[in-house]
Amino acid sequence: MTFARPDHSIDLDMLPRMPAWVTSARAETLEDVAFLSGAALNHLHLVLGRAEVPQALLRDRLALRAAEACVAFSGRLERAGDLRDAVHLLRSGDLPGPAGETCLAWRRAVERPLSIKALGRALPTLEPGQTATWLDAGQGAPVTRAAMVLEVVLREAPRADVAALILADAALAQALGWDHLVPLLAAGLKRADLRKRGGDLRFACHRALISSAVEAVRKAADLARQAAHLKAVAPKLRAKGAGDAVEMFLTRDAVAPSALPLPDRAARRLCDRLVELGAVRELTGRDTFRLYGV
């Protein structure tokens, strides 16, 4: 794989920024919060359409954030670093544990274009017919539709927080015309919000989407800059298979050297070189069993 030289005519600071009035306004009524969430989602929609944004990497990083929120909802203590370990250091035949399963569910939900089959990979315990029924439970505008799906799933399966939130985000993505699920609701909701119903739940979902859309736009801008730098330094990498390795970093939240398409020693040297060039970061702070990401 070869990489074109970076186009210096592209100014990544020109990615549209979320208007200040969206982030600073206080919404006291359902009408106000609905207006602000609509504005935030519209802005995110524009950012997601920009070629500079590494879409798969953004979705994977948002999936980690959603998984962390869901694990916290269940009362567990694992955080992002623990979830990365549970997924990326998993050996053949090992079980990821409850927190790892949650992280895998979200990662699988965002990997492929949105469909019942793709959701089935993320939620294998659900029958396709049940998934389709729940996904179609919402009606109306996008956020209302998502809130209705969330409410129906949690009413019929009170312990299925992860499935409910994944399906609610899927309903939102469908309503907005997005090809892939973008994890937004889980990170913005509070645990108590999952017990709300009707207008109270819609209000909570609108509020959650404002904060999550703002954060997603910020992450998109950061990742666009970092991805551009990684592509710029890629021609300096001499290792065979370096191009495929760079592509992995551009699509995944975290990568273990052992997952790269290089011999072990060469993979570790490549990771060290990318850290030296400021193109990736070491994410664990450990001397062994390290993980790297943009």
PDB file of C-alpha atoms in Angstrom:
ATOM      1  CA  MET A   1       0.000   0.000   0.000  1.00  0.00           C
ATOM      2  CA  THR A   2       1.289   3.458  -0.855  1.00  0.00           C
ATOM      3  CA  PHE A   3       0.255   6.813   0.538  1.00  0.00           C
ATOM      4  CA  ALA A   4      -0.077  10.016  -1.412  1.00  0.00           C
ATOM      5  CA  ARG A   5       1.802  12.999  -0.103  1.00  0.00           C
ATOM      6  CA  PRO A   6      -0.400  15.144   2.144  1.00  0.00           C
ATOM      7  CA  ASP A   7      -2.382  17.860   0.411  1.00  0.00           C
ATOM      8  CA  HIS A   8      -1.240  21.007   2.194  1.00  0.00           C
ATOM      9  CA  SER A   9      -4.135  22.900   0.603  1.00  0.00           C
ATOM     10  CA  ILE A  10      -6.411  21.163   3.104  1.00  0.00           C
ATOM     11  CA  ASP A  11      -6.692  23.205   6.273  1.00  0.00           C
ATOM     12  CA  LEU A  12      -7.923  20.882   8.987  1.00  0.00           C
ATOM     13  CA  ASP A  13      -8.759  23.875  11.147  1.00  0.00           C
ATOM     14  CA  MET A  14     -11.450  24.614   8.568  1.00  0.00           C
ATOM     15  CA  LEU A  15     -13.527  21.675   9.755  1.00  0.00           C
ATOM     16  CA  PRO A  16     -16.771  23.341  10.796  1.00  0.00           C
ATOM     17  CA  ARG A  17     -16.844  24.071  14.513  1.00  0.00           C
ATOM     18  CA  MET A  18     -19.865  23.592  16.695  1.00  0.00           C
ATOM     19  CA  PRO A  19     -21.548  27.000  17.156  1.00  0.00           C
ATOM     20  CA  ALA A  20     -20.974  28.455  20.599  1.00  0.00           C
ATOM     21  CA  TRP A  21     -24.693  29.057  21.108  1.00  0.00           C
ATOM     22  CA  VAL A  22     -25.278  25.293  20.949  1.00  0.00           C
ATOM     23  CA  THR A  23     -22.807  24.568  23.723  1.00  0.00           C
ATOM     24  CA  SER A  24     -23.577  27.552  25.938  1.00  0.00           C
ATOM     25  CA  ALA A  25     -27.382  27.718  25.799  1.00  0.00           C
ATOM     26  CA  ARG A  26     -29.404  26.369  28.721  1.00  0.00           C
ATOM     27  CA  ALA A  27     -32.455  24.423  27.648  1.00  0.00           C
ATOM     28  CA  GLU A  28     -35.285  24.379  30.169  1.00  0.00           C
ATOM     29  CA  THR A  29     -38.105  23.063  27.987  1.00  0.00           C
ATOM     30  CA  LEU A  30     -38.494  20.081  25.655  1.00  0.00           C
ATOM     31  CA  GLU A  31     -38.931  22.493  22.751  1.00  0.00           C
ATOM     32  CA  ASP A  32     -35.642  24.254  23.533  1.00  0.00           C
ATOM     33  CA  VAL A  33     -33.615  21.092  24.089  1.00  0.00           C
ATOM     34  CA  ALA A  34     -35.038  19.544  20.908  1.00  0.00           C
ATOM     35  CA  PHE A  35     -33.972  22.597  18.912  1.00  0.00           C
ATOM     36  CA  LEU A  36     -30.433  22.456  20.318  1.00  0.00           C
ATOM     37  CA  SER A  37     -30.037  18.716  19.788  1.00  0.00           C
ATOM     38  CA  GLY A  38     -31.219  19.121  16.214  1.00  0.00           C
ATOM     39  CA  ALA A  39     -28.635  21.819  15.626  1.00  0.00           C
ATOM     40  CA  ALA A  40     -25.894  19.697  17.212  1.00  0.00           C
ATOM     41  CA  LEU A  41     -26.804  16.617  15.176  1.00  0.00           C
ATOM     42  CA  ASN A  42     -26.970  18.632  11.963  1.00  0.00           C
ATOM     43  CA  HIS A  43     -23.496  19.984  12.652  1.00  0.00           C
ATOM     44  CA  LEU A  44     -22.189  16.493  13.392  1.00  0.00           C
ATOM     45  CA  HIS A  45     -23.781  15.303  10.139  1.00  0.00           C
ATOM     46  CA  LEU A  46     -21.729  17.886   8.223  1.00  0.00           C
ATOM     47  CA  VAL A  47     -18.517  16.862   9.986  1.00  0.00           C
ATOM     48  CA  LEU A  48     -19.134  13.166   9.339  1.00  0.00           C
ATOM     49  CA  GLY A  49     -19.348  13.970   5.641  1.00  0.00           C
ATOM     50  CA  ARG A  50     -15.818  15.376   5.518  1.00  0.00           C
ATOM     51  CA  ALA A  51     -13.217  13.178   3.817  1.00  0.00           C
ATOM     52  CA  GLU A  52     -10.497  14.331   6.242  1.00  0.00           C
ATOM     53  CA  VAL A  53     -12.217  12.617   9.175  1.00  0.00           C
ATOM     54  CA  PRO A  54     -11.129   8.969   9.701  1.00  0.00           C
ATOM     55  CA  GLN A  55     -14.657   7.649  10.055  1.00  0.00           C
ATOM     56  CA  ALA A  56     -13.929   4.077  11.185  1.00  0.00           C
ATOM     57  CA  LEU A  57     -11.430   5.277  13.786  1.00  0.00           C
ATOM     58  CA  LEU A  58     -13.889   7.864  15.098  1.00  0.00           C
ATOM     59  CA  ARG A  59     -16.655   5.268  15.406  1.00  0.00           C
ATOM     60  CA  ASP A  60     -14.335   2.818  17.171  1.00  0.00           C
ATOM     61  CA  ARG A  61     -13.247   5.460  19.674  1.00  0.00           C
ATOM     62  CA  LEU A  62     -16.863   6.493  20.306  1.00  0.00           C
ATOM     63  CA  ALA A  63     -17.717   2.801  20.729  1.00  0.00           C
ATOM     64  CA  LEU A  64     -15.134   2.562  23.511  1.00  0.00           C
ATOM     65  CA  ARG A  65     -16.691   5.607  25.181  1.00  0.00           C
ATOM     66  CA  ALA A  66     -20.165   4.064  24.924  1.00  0.00           C
ATOM     67  CA  ALA A  67     -18.925   0.766  26.330  1.00  0.00           C
ATOM     68  CA  GLU A  68     -17.317   2.555  29.263  1.00  0.00           C
ATOM     69  CA  ALA A  69     -20.642   4.267  30.015  1.00  0.00           C
ATOM     70  CA  CYS A  70     -22.575   0.984  29.818  1.00  0.00           C
ATOM     71  CA  VAL A  71     -20.112  -0.769  32.123  1.00  0.00           C
ATOM     72  CA  ALA A  72     -20.544   2.072  34.625  1.00  0.00           C
ATOM     73  CA  PHE A  73     -24.357   1.746  34.343  1.00  0.00           C
ATOM     74  CA  SER A  74     -24.001  -1.903  35.405  1.00  0.00           C
ATOM     75  CA  GLY A  75     -22.051  -0.882  38.515  1.00  0.00           C
ATOM     76  CA  ARG A  76     -18.717  -2.262  37.348  1.00  0.00           C
ATOM     77  CA  LEU A  77     -15.433  -0.394  37.820  1.00  0.00           C
ATOM     78  CA  GLU A  78     -13.660  -1.083  34.497  1.00  0.00           C
ATOM     79  CA  ARG A  79     -12.664   2.003  32.535  1.00  0.00           C
ATOM     80  CA  ALA A  80     -11.319   2.591  29.032  1.00  0.00           C
ATOM     81  CA  GLY A  81      -7.881   1.096  29.696  1.00  0.00           C
ATOM     82  CA  ASP A  82      -9.393  -2.056  31.195  1.00  0.00           C
ATOM     83  CA  LEU A  83     -11.760  -2.424  28.255  1.00  0.00           C
ATOM     84  CA  ARG A  84      -8.912  -2.070  25.756  1.00  0.00           C
ATOM     85  CA  ASP A  85      -7.001  -4.790  27.590  1.00  0.00           C
ATOM     86  CA  ALA A  86     -10.043  -7.070  27.691  1.00  0.00           C
ATOM     87  CA  VAL A  87     -10.443  -6.833  23.918  1.00  0.00           C
ATOM     88  CA  HIS A  88      -6.946  -6.439  22.494  1.00  0.00           C
ATOM     89  CA  LEU A  89      -5.012  -8.757  24.826  1.00  0.00           C
ATOM     90  CA  LEU A  90      -7.552 -11.574  24.545  1.00  0.00           C
ATOM     91  CA  ARG A  91      -5.919 -14.898  23.704  1.00  0.00           C
ATOM     92  CA  SER A  92      -7.491 -17.589  21.584  1.00  0.00           C
ATOM     93  CA  GLY A  93      -9.990 -19.536  23.678  1.00  0.00           C
ATOM     94  CA  ASP A  94     -10.191 -16.901  26.424  1.00  0.00           C
ATOM     95  CA  LEU A  95     -13.464 -15.291  27.445  1.00  0.00           C
ATOM     96  CA  PRO A  96     -13.527 -11.480  27.550  1.00  0.00           C
ATOM     97  CA  GLY A  97     -15.687 -11.246  30.669  1.00  0.00           C
ATOM     98  CA  PRO A  98     -18.798  -9.061  31.061  1.00  0.00           C
ATOM     99  CA  ALA A  99     -17.005  -5.741  30.495  1.00  0.00           C
ATOM    100  CA  GLY A 100     -15.118  -7.119  27.513  1.00  0.00           C
ATOM    101  CA  GLU A 101     -18.342  -8.465  26.024  1.00  0.00           C
ATOM    102  CA  THR A 102     -19.879  -5.001  26.313  1.00  0.00           C
ATOM    103  CA  CYS A 103     -16.895  -3.456  24.539  1.00  0.00           C
ATOM    104  CA  LEU A 104     -16.977  -6.098  21.793  1.00  0.00           C
ATOM    105  CA  ALA A 105     -20.703  -5.525  21.276  1.00  0.00           C
ATOM    106  CA  TRP A 106     -20.192  -1.809  20.645  1.00  0.00           C
ATOM    107  CA  ARG A 107     -17.157  -2.362  18.408  1.00  0.00           C
ATOM    108  CA  ARG A 108     -19.057  -4.887  16.297  1.00  0.00           C
ATOM    109  CA  ALA A 109     -22.051  -2.563  16.098  1.00  0.00           C
ATOM    110  CA  VAL A 110     -19.988   0.142  14.372  1.00  0.00           C
ATOM    111  CA  GLU A 111     -17.707  -1.972  12.172  1.00  0.00           C
ATOM    112  CA  ARG A 112     -20.061  -2.671   9.293  1.00  0.00           C
ATOM    113  CA  PRO A 113     -22.787  -0.731   7.475  1.00  0.00           C
ATOM    114  CA  LEU A 114     -25.989  -0.684   9.489  1.00  0.00           C
ATOM    115  CA  SER A 115     -28.237  -3.699   8.911  1.00  0.00           C
ATOM    116  CA  ILE A 116     -30.088  -6.365  10.881  1.00  0.00           C
ATOM    117  CA  LYS A 117     -27.251  -8.792  10.080  1.00  0.00           C
ATOM    118  CA  ALA A 118     -24.630  -6.358  11.358  1.00  0.00           C
ATOM    119  CA  LEU A 119     -26.622  -5.765  14.537  1.00  0.00           C
ATOM    120  CA  GLY A 120     -26.854  -9.533  14.922  1.00  0.00           C
ATOM    121  CA  ARG A 121     -23.045  -9.716  15.123  1.00  0.00           C
ATOM    122  CA  ALA A 122     -23.124  -7.161  17.924  1.00  0.00           C
ATOM    123  CA  LEU A 123     -26.104  -8.690  19.730  1.00  0.00           C
ATOM    124  CA  PRO A 124     -25.886 -12.439  18.990  1.00  0.00           C
ATOM    125  CA  THR A 125     -28.341 -13.434  21.730  1.00  0.00           C
ATOM    126  CA  LEU A 126     -31.184 -11.599  19.973  1.00  0.00           C
ATOM    127  CA  GLU A 127     -33.223 -13.226  17.231  1.00  0.00           C
ATOM    128  CA  PRO A 128     -33.163 -11.223  13.970  1.00  0.00           C
ATOM    129  CA  GLY A 129     -36.938 -10.879  14.133  1.00  0.00           C
ATOM    130  CA  GLN A 130     -36.776  -9.425  17.637  1.00  0.00           C
ATOM    131  CA  THR A 131     -34.043  -7.009  16.582  1.00  0.00           C
ATOM    132  CA  ALA A 132     -36.112  -5.835  13.617  1.00  0.00           C
ATOM    133  CA  THR A 133     -39.254  -5.475  15.740  1.00  0.00           C
ATOM    134  CA  TRP A 134     -37.510  -3.367  18.350  1.00  0.00           C
ATOM    135  CA  LEU A 135     -35.713  -1.289  15.730  1.00  0.00           C
ATOM    136  CA  ASP A 136     -39.057  -0.461  14.112  1.00  0.00           C
ATOM    137  CA  ALA A 137     -40.693   0.450  17.428  1.00  0.00           C
ATOM    138  CA  GLY A 138     -39.888   4.133  17.095  1.00  0.00           C
ATOM    139  CA  GLN A 139     -41.830   6.690  15.076  1.00  0.00           C
ATOM    140  CA  GLY A 140     -41.531  10.379  14.352  1.00  0.00           C
ATOM    141  CA  ALA A 141     -38.470  12.626  14.294  1.00  0.00           C
ATOM    142  CA  PRO A 142     -35.009  11.028  14.751  1.00  0.00           C
ATOM    143  CA  VAL A 143     -34.511  11.654  18.471  1.00  0.00           C
ATOM    144  CA  THR A 144     -38.108  10.786  19.328  1.00  0.00           C
ATOM    145  CA  ARG A 145     -37.726   7.583  17.359  1.00  0.00           C
ATOM    146  CA  ALA A 146     -34.519   6.676  19.191  1.00  0.00           C
ATOM    147  CA  ALA A 147     -36.076   7.414  22.587  1.00  0.00           C
ATOM    148  CA  MET A 148     -39.080   5.244  21.768  1.00  0.00           C
ATOM    149  CA  VAL A 149     -36.825   2.328  20.797  1.00  0.00           C
ATOM    150  CA  LEU A 150     -34.861   2.759  24.014  1.00  0.00           C
ATOM    151  CA  GLU A 151     -38.061   2.819  26.069  1.00  0.00           C
ATOM    152  CA  VAL A 152     -39.618  -0.228  24.384  1.00  0.00           C
ATOM    153  CA  VAL A 153     -36.510  -2.401  24.730  1.00  0.00           C
ATOM    154  CA  LEU A 154     -35.971  -1.493  28.384  1.00  0.00           C
ATOM    155  CA  ARG A 155     -39.643  -2.064  29.163  1.00  0.00           C
ATOM    156  CA  GLU A 156     -39.613  -5.540  27.607  1.00  0.00           C
ATOM    157  CA  ALA A 157     -36.067  -6.453  28.684  1.00  0.00           C
ATOM    158  CA  PRO A 158     -35.172  -4.302  31.728  1.00  0.00           C
ATOM    159  CA  ARG A 159     -31.632  -5.696  32.026  1.00  0.00           C
ATOM    160  CA  ALA A 160     -30.738  -5.239  28.364  1.00  0.00           C
ATOM    161  CA  ASP A 161     -29.101  -1.803  28.689  1.00  0.00           C
ATOM    162  CA  VAL A 162     -26.454  -2.498  26.051  1.00  0.00           C
ATOM    163  CA  ALA A 163     -28.901  -3.849  23.487  1.00  0.00           C
ATOM    164  CA  ALA A 164     -31.342  -1.005  24.157  1.00  0.00           C
ATOM    165  CA  LEU A 165     -28.695   1.678  23.682  1.00  0.00           C
ATOM    166  CA  ILE A 166     -27.200   0.063  20.583  1.00  0.00           C
ATOM    167  CA  LEU A 167     -30.632  -0.262  18.981  1.00  0.00           C
ATOM    168  CA  ALA A 168     -31.563   3.297  19.943  1.00  0.00           C
ATOM    169  CA  ASP A 169     -28.384   4.599  18.288  1.00  0.00           C
ATOM    170  CA  ALA A 170     -29.159   2.387  15.288  1.00  0.00           C
ATOM    171  CA  ALA A 171     -32.655   3.884  15.023  1.00  0.00           C
ATOM    172  CA  LEU A 172     -31.179   7.367  15.242  1.00  0.00           C
ATOM    173  CA  ALA A 173     -28.634   6.595  12.503  1.00  0.00           C
ATOM    174  CA  GLN A 174     -31.358   5.183  10.251  1.00  0.00           C
ATOM    175  CA  ALA A 175     -33.544   8.231  10.750  1.00  0.00           C
ATOM    176  CA  LEU A 176     -30.623  10.548   9.956  1.00  0.00           C
ATOM    177  CA  GLY A 177     -29.653   8.588   6.850  1.00  0.00           C
ATOM    178  CA  TRP A 178     -26.254   7.489   8.176  1.00  0.00           C
ATOM    179  CA  ASP A 179     -24.718   4.318   6.741  1.00  0.00           C
ATOM    180  CA  HIS A 180     -23.136   3.292  10.047  1.00  0.00           C
ATOM    181  CA  LEU A 181     -24.204   3.412  13.657  1.00  0.00           C
ATOM    182  CA  VAL A 182     -22.481   6.259  15.516  1.00  0.00           C
ATOM    183  CA  PRO A 183     -22.463   5.714  19.313  1.00  0.00           C
ATOM    184  CA  LEU A 184     -23.905   8.823  20.934  1.00  0.00           C
ATOM    185  CA  LEU A 185     -26.648   8.177  23.478  1.00  0.00           C
ATOM    186  CA  ALA A 186     -24.886   6.010  26.069  1.00  0.00           C
ATOM    187  CA  ALA A 187     -22.097   8.489  26.793  1.00  0.00           C
ATOM    188  CA  GLY A 188     -24.530  11.365  27.291  1.00  0.00           C
ATOM    189  CA  LEU A 189     -27.173   9.659  29.420  1.00  0.00           C
ATOM    190  CA  LYS A 190     -27.104   9.136  33.171  1.00  0.00           C
ATOM    191  CA  ARG A 191     -27.943   5.835  34.783  1.00  0.00           C
ATOM    192  CA  ALA A 192     -31.155   7.296  36.219  1.00  0.00           C
ATOM    193  CA  ASP A 193     -32.232   8.377  32.721  1.00  0.00           C
ATOM    194  CA  LEU A 194     -32.679   4.737  31.715  1.00  0.00           C
ATOM    195  CA  ARG A 195     -35.615   4.481  34.129  1.00  0.00           C
ATOM    196  CA  LYS A 196     -37.442   7.455  32.613  1.00  0.00           C
ATOM    197  CA  ARG A 197     -40.363   7.163  30.232  1.00  0.00           C
ATOM    198  CA  GLY A 198     -42.269   9.299  27.743  1.00  0.00           C
ATOM    199  CA  GLY A 199     -41.458  12.994  27.624  1.00  0.00           C
ATOM    200  CA  ASP A 200     -38.905  12.746  30.426  1.00  0.00           C
ATOM    201  CA  LEU A 201     -36.910  10.168  28.460  1.00  0.00           C
ATOM    202  CA  ARG A 202     -37.116  12.204  25.253  1.00  0.00           C
ATOM    203  CA  PHE A 203     -35.840  15.260  27.130  1.00  0.00           C
ATOM    204  CA  ALA A 204     -32.937  13.204  28.534  1.00  0.00           C
ATOM    205  CA  CYS A 205     -32.103  11.842  25.070  1.00  0.00           C
ATOM    206  CA  HIS A 206     -32.095  15.321  23.514  1.00  0.00           C
ATOM    207  CA  ARG A 207     -29.832  16.576  26.292  1.00  0.00           C
ATOM    208  CA  ALA A 208     -27.539  13.572  25.950  1.00  0.00           C
ATOM    209  CA  LEU A 209     -27.205  14.059  22.209  1.00  0.00           C
ATOM    210  CA  ILE A 210     -26.194  17.697  22.588  1.00  0.00           C
ATOM    211  CA  SER A 211     -23.223  16.810  24.803  1.00  0.00           C
ATOM    212  CA  SER A 212     -22.303  13.694  22.819  1.00  0.00           C
ATOM    213  CA  ALA A 213     -22.488  15.434  19.440  1.00  0.00           C
ATOM    214  CA  VAL A 214     -20.270  18.241  20.740  1.00  0.00           C
ATOM    215  CA  GLU A 215     -17.732  15.673  21.969  1.00  0.00           C
ATOM    216  CA  ALA A 216     -17.917  13.691  18.708  1.00  0.00           C
ATOM    217  CA  VAL A 217     -17.202  16.838  16.679  1.00  0.00           C
ATOM    218  CA  ARG A 218     -14.222  17.623  18.892  1.00  0.00           C
ATOM    219  CA  LYS A 219     -12.893  14.070  18.531  1.00  0.00           C
ATOM    220  CA  ALA A 220     -13.425  14.172  14.771  1.00  0.00           C
ATOM    221  CA  ALA A 221     -11.322  17.328  14.465  1.00  0.00           C
ATOM    222  CA  ASP A 222      -8.554  15.906  16.668  1.00  0.00           C
ATOM    223  CA  LEU A 223      -8.476  12.607  14.791  1.00  0.00           C
ATOM    224  CA  ALA A 224      -8.462  14.367  11.418  1.00  0.00           C
ATOM    225  CA  ARG A 225      -5.332  16.262  12.412  1.00  0.00           C
ATOM    226  CA  GLN A 226      -3.652  13.176  13.840  1.00  0.00           C
ATOM    227  CA  ALA A 227      -4.578  11.028  10.836  1.00  0.00           C
ATOM    228  CA  ALA A 228      -3.156  13.633   8.478  1.00  0.00           C
ATOM    229  CA  HIS A 229       0.126  13.587  10.408  1.00  0.00           C
ATOM    230  CA  LEU A 230       0.253   9.779  10.346  1.00  0.00           C
ATOM    231  CA  LYS A 231      -0.274   9.764   6.579  1.00  0.00           C
ATOM    232  CA  ALA A 232       2.418  12.422   6.192  1.00  0.00           C
ATOM    233  CA  VAL A 233       5.057  10.356   8.014  1.00  0.00           C
ATOM    234  CA  ALA A 234       4.045   7.033   6.417  1.00  0.00           C
ATOM    235  CA  PRO A 235       6.510   7.404   3.493  1.00  0.00           C
ATOM    236  CA  LYS A 236       9.365   7.451   6.037  1.00  0.00           C
ATOM    237  CA  LEU A 237       8.526   3.922   7.186  1.00  0.00           C
ATOM    238  CA  ARG A 238      10.739   1.289   5.546  1.00  0.00           C
ATOM    239  CA  ALA A 239       9.376  -1.909   7.065  1.00  0.00           C
ATOM    240  CA  LYS A 240       7.608  -4.306   4.718  1.00  0.00           C
ATOM    241  CA  GLY A 241       3.935  -4.257   5.615  1.00  0.00           C
ATOM    242  CA  ALA A 242       4.159  -0.776   7.124  1.00  0.00           C
ATOM    243  CA  GLY A 243       1.433   0.511   4.814  1.00  0.00           C
ATOM    244  CA  ASP A 244      -1.067  -2.090   6.030  1.00  0.00           C
ATOM    245  CA  ALA A 245      -0.034  -1.371   9.620  1.00  0.00           C
ATOM    246  CA  VAL A 246      -0.685   2.343   9.140  1.00  0.00           C
ATOM    247  CA  GLU A 247      -4.124   1.512   7.747  1.00  0.00           C
ATOM    248  CA  MET A 248      -4.883  -0.417  10.941  1.00  0.00           C
ATOM    249  CA  PHE A 249      -3.981   2.597  13.049  1.00  0.00           C
ATOM    250  CA  LEU A 250      -6.270   4.736  10.882  1.00  0.00           C
ATOM    251  CA  THR A 251      -9.280   2.498  11.549  1.00  0.00           C
ATOM    252  CA  ARG A 252      -8.877   1.184  15.112  1.00  0.00           C
ATOM    253  CA  ASP A 253      -8.916   2.814  18.519  1.00  0.00           C
ATOM    254  CA  ALA A 254      -6.002   0.696  19.698  1.00  0.00           C
ATOM    255  CA  VAL A 255      -3.604  -1.815  18.166  1.00  0.00           C
ATOM    256  CA  ALA A 256      -1.337  -4.379  19.805  1.00  0.00           C
ATOM    257  CA  PRO A 257       2.008  -4.900  18.053  1.00  0.00           C
ATOM    258  CA  SER A 258       1.171  -8.609  17.787  1.00  0.00           C
ATOM    259  CA  ALA A 259      -1.859  -7.725  15.626  1.00  0.00           C
ATOM    260  CA  LEU A 260       0.254  -5.916  13.024  1.00  0.00           C
ATOM    261  CA  PRO A 261       1.165  -7.726   9.773  1.00  0.00           C
ATOM    262  CA  LEU A 262       4.866  -7.798  10.669  1.00  0.00           C
ATOM    263  CA  PRO A 263       7.165 -10.113  12.655  1.00  0.00           C
ATOM    264  CA  ASP A 264       7.039  -9.386  16.387  1.00  0.00           C
ATOM    265  CA  ARG A 265      10.336  -7.518  16.637  1.00  0.00           C
ATOM    266  CA  ALA A 266       9.655  -5.490  13.491  1.00  0.00           C
ATOM    267  CA  ALA A 267       6.162  -4.626  14.770  1.00  0.00           C
ATOM    268  CA  ARG A 268       7.535  -3.318  18.052  1.00  0.00           C
ATOM    269  CA  ARG A 269      10.188  -1.290  16.229  1.00  0.00           C
ATOM    270  CA  LEU A 270       7.545   0.184  13.937  1.00  0.00           C
ATOM    271  CA  CYS A 271       5.402   1.216  16.911  1.00  0.00           C
ATOM    272  CA  ASP A 272       8.401   2.808  18.617  1.00  0.00           C
ATOM    273  CA  ARG A 273       9.236   4.661  15.402  1.00  0.00           C
ATOM    274  CA  LEU A 274       5.696   5.980  15.055  1.00  0.00           C
ATOM    275  CA  VAL A 275       5.761   7.192  18.664  1.00  0.00           C
ATOM    276  CA  GLU A 276       9.096   8.885  17.976  1.00  0.00           C
ATOM    277  CA  LEU A 277       7.569  10.621  14.942  1.00  0.00           C
ATOM    278  CA  GLY A 278       4.595  11.771  17.028  1.00  0.00           C
ATOM    279  CA  ALA A 279       2.174   9.834  14.818  1.00  0.00           C
ATOM    280  CA  VAL A 280       0.777   7.427  17.445  1.00  0.00           C
ATOM    281  CA  ARG A 281       0.697   7.230  21.232  1.00  0.00           C
ATOM    282  CA  GLU A 282       1.411   4.381  23.620  1.00  0.00           C
ATOM    283  CA  LEU A 283      -1.872   4.040  25.488  1.00  0.00           C
ATOM    284  CA  THR A 284      -1.128   1.887  28.537  1.00  0.00           C
ATOM    285  CA  GLY A 285       1.947   3.366  30.229  1.00  0.00           C
ATOM    286  CA  ARG A 286       3.319  -0.169  30.656  1.00  0.00           C
ATOM    287  CA  ASP A 287       6.672  -1.644  29.660  1.00  0.00           C
ATOM    288  CA  THR A 288       5.029  -4.822  28.374  1.00  0.00           C
ATOM    289  CA  PHE A 289       1.722  -5.766  26.740  1.00  0.00           C
ATOM    290  CA  ARG A 290       1.572  -2.318  25.209  1.00  0.00           C
ATOM    291  CA  LEU A 291      -1.191  -0.889  23.028  1.00  0.00           C
ATOM    292  CA  TYR A 292      -0.851   1.957  20.536  1.00  0.00           C
ATOM    293  CA  GLY A 293      -3.297   4.314  18.904  1.00  0.00           C
ATOM    294  CA  VAL A 294      -3.615   7.558  16.974  1.00  0.00           C
TER     295      VAL A 294
END
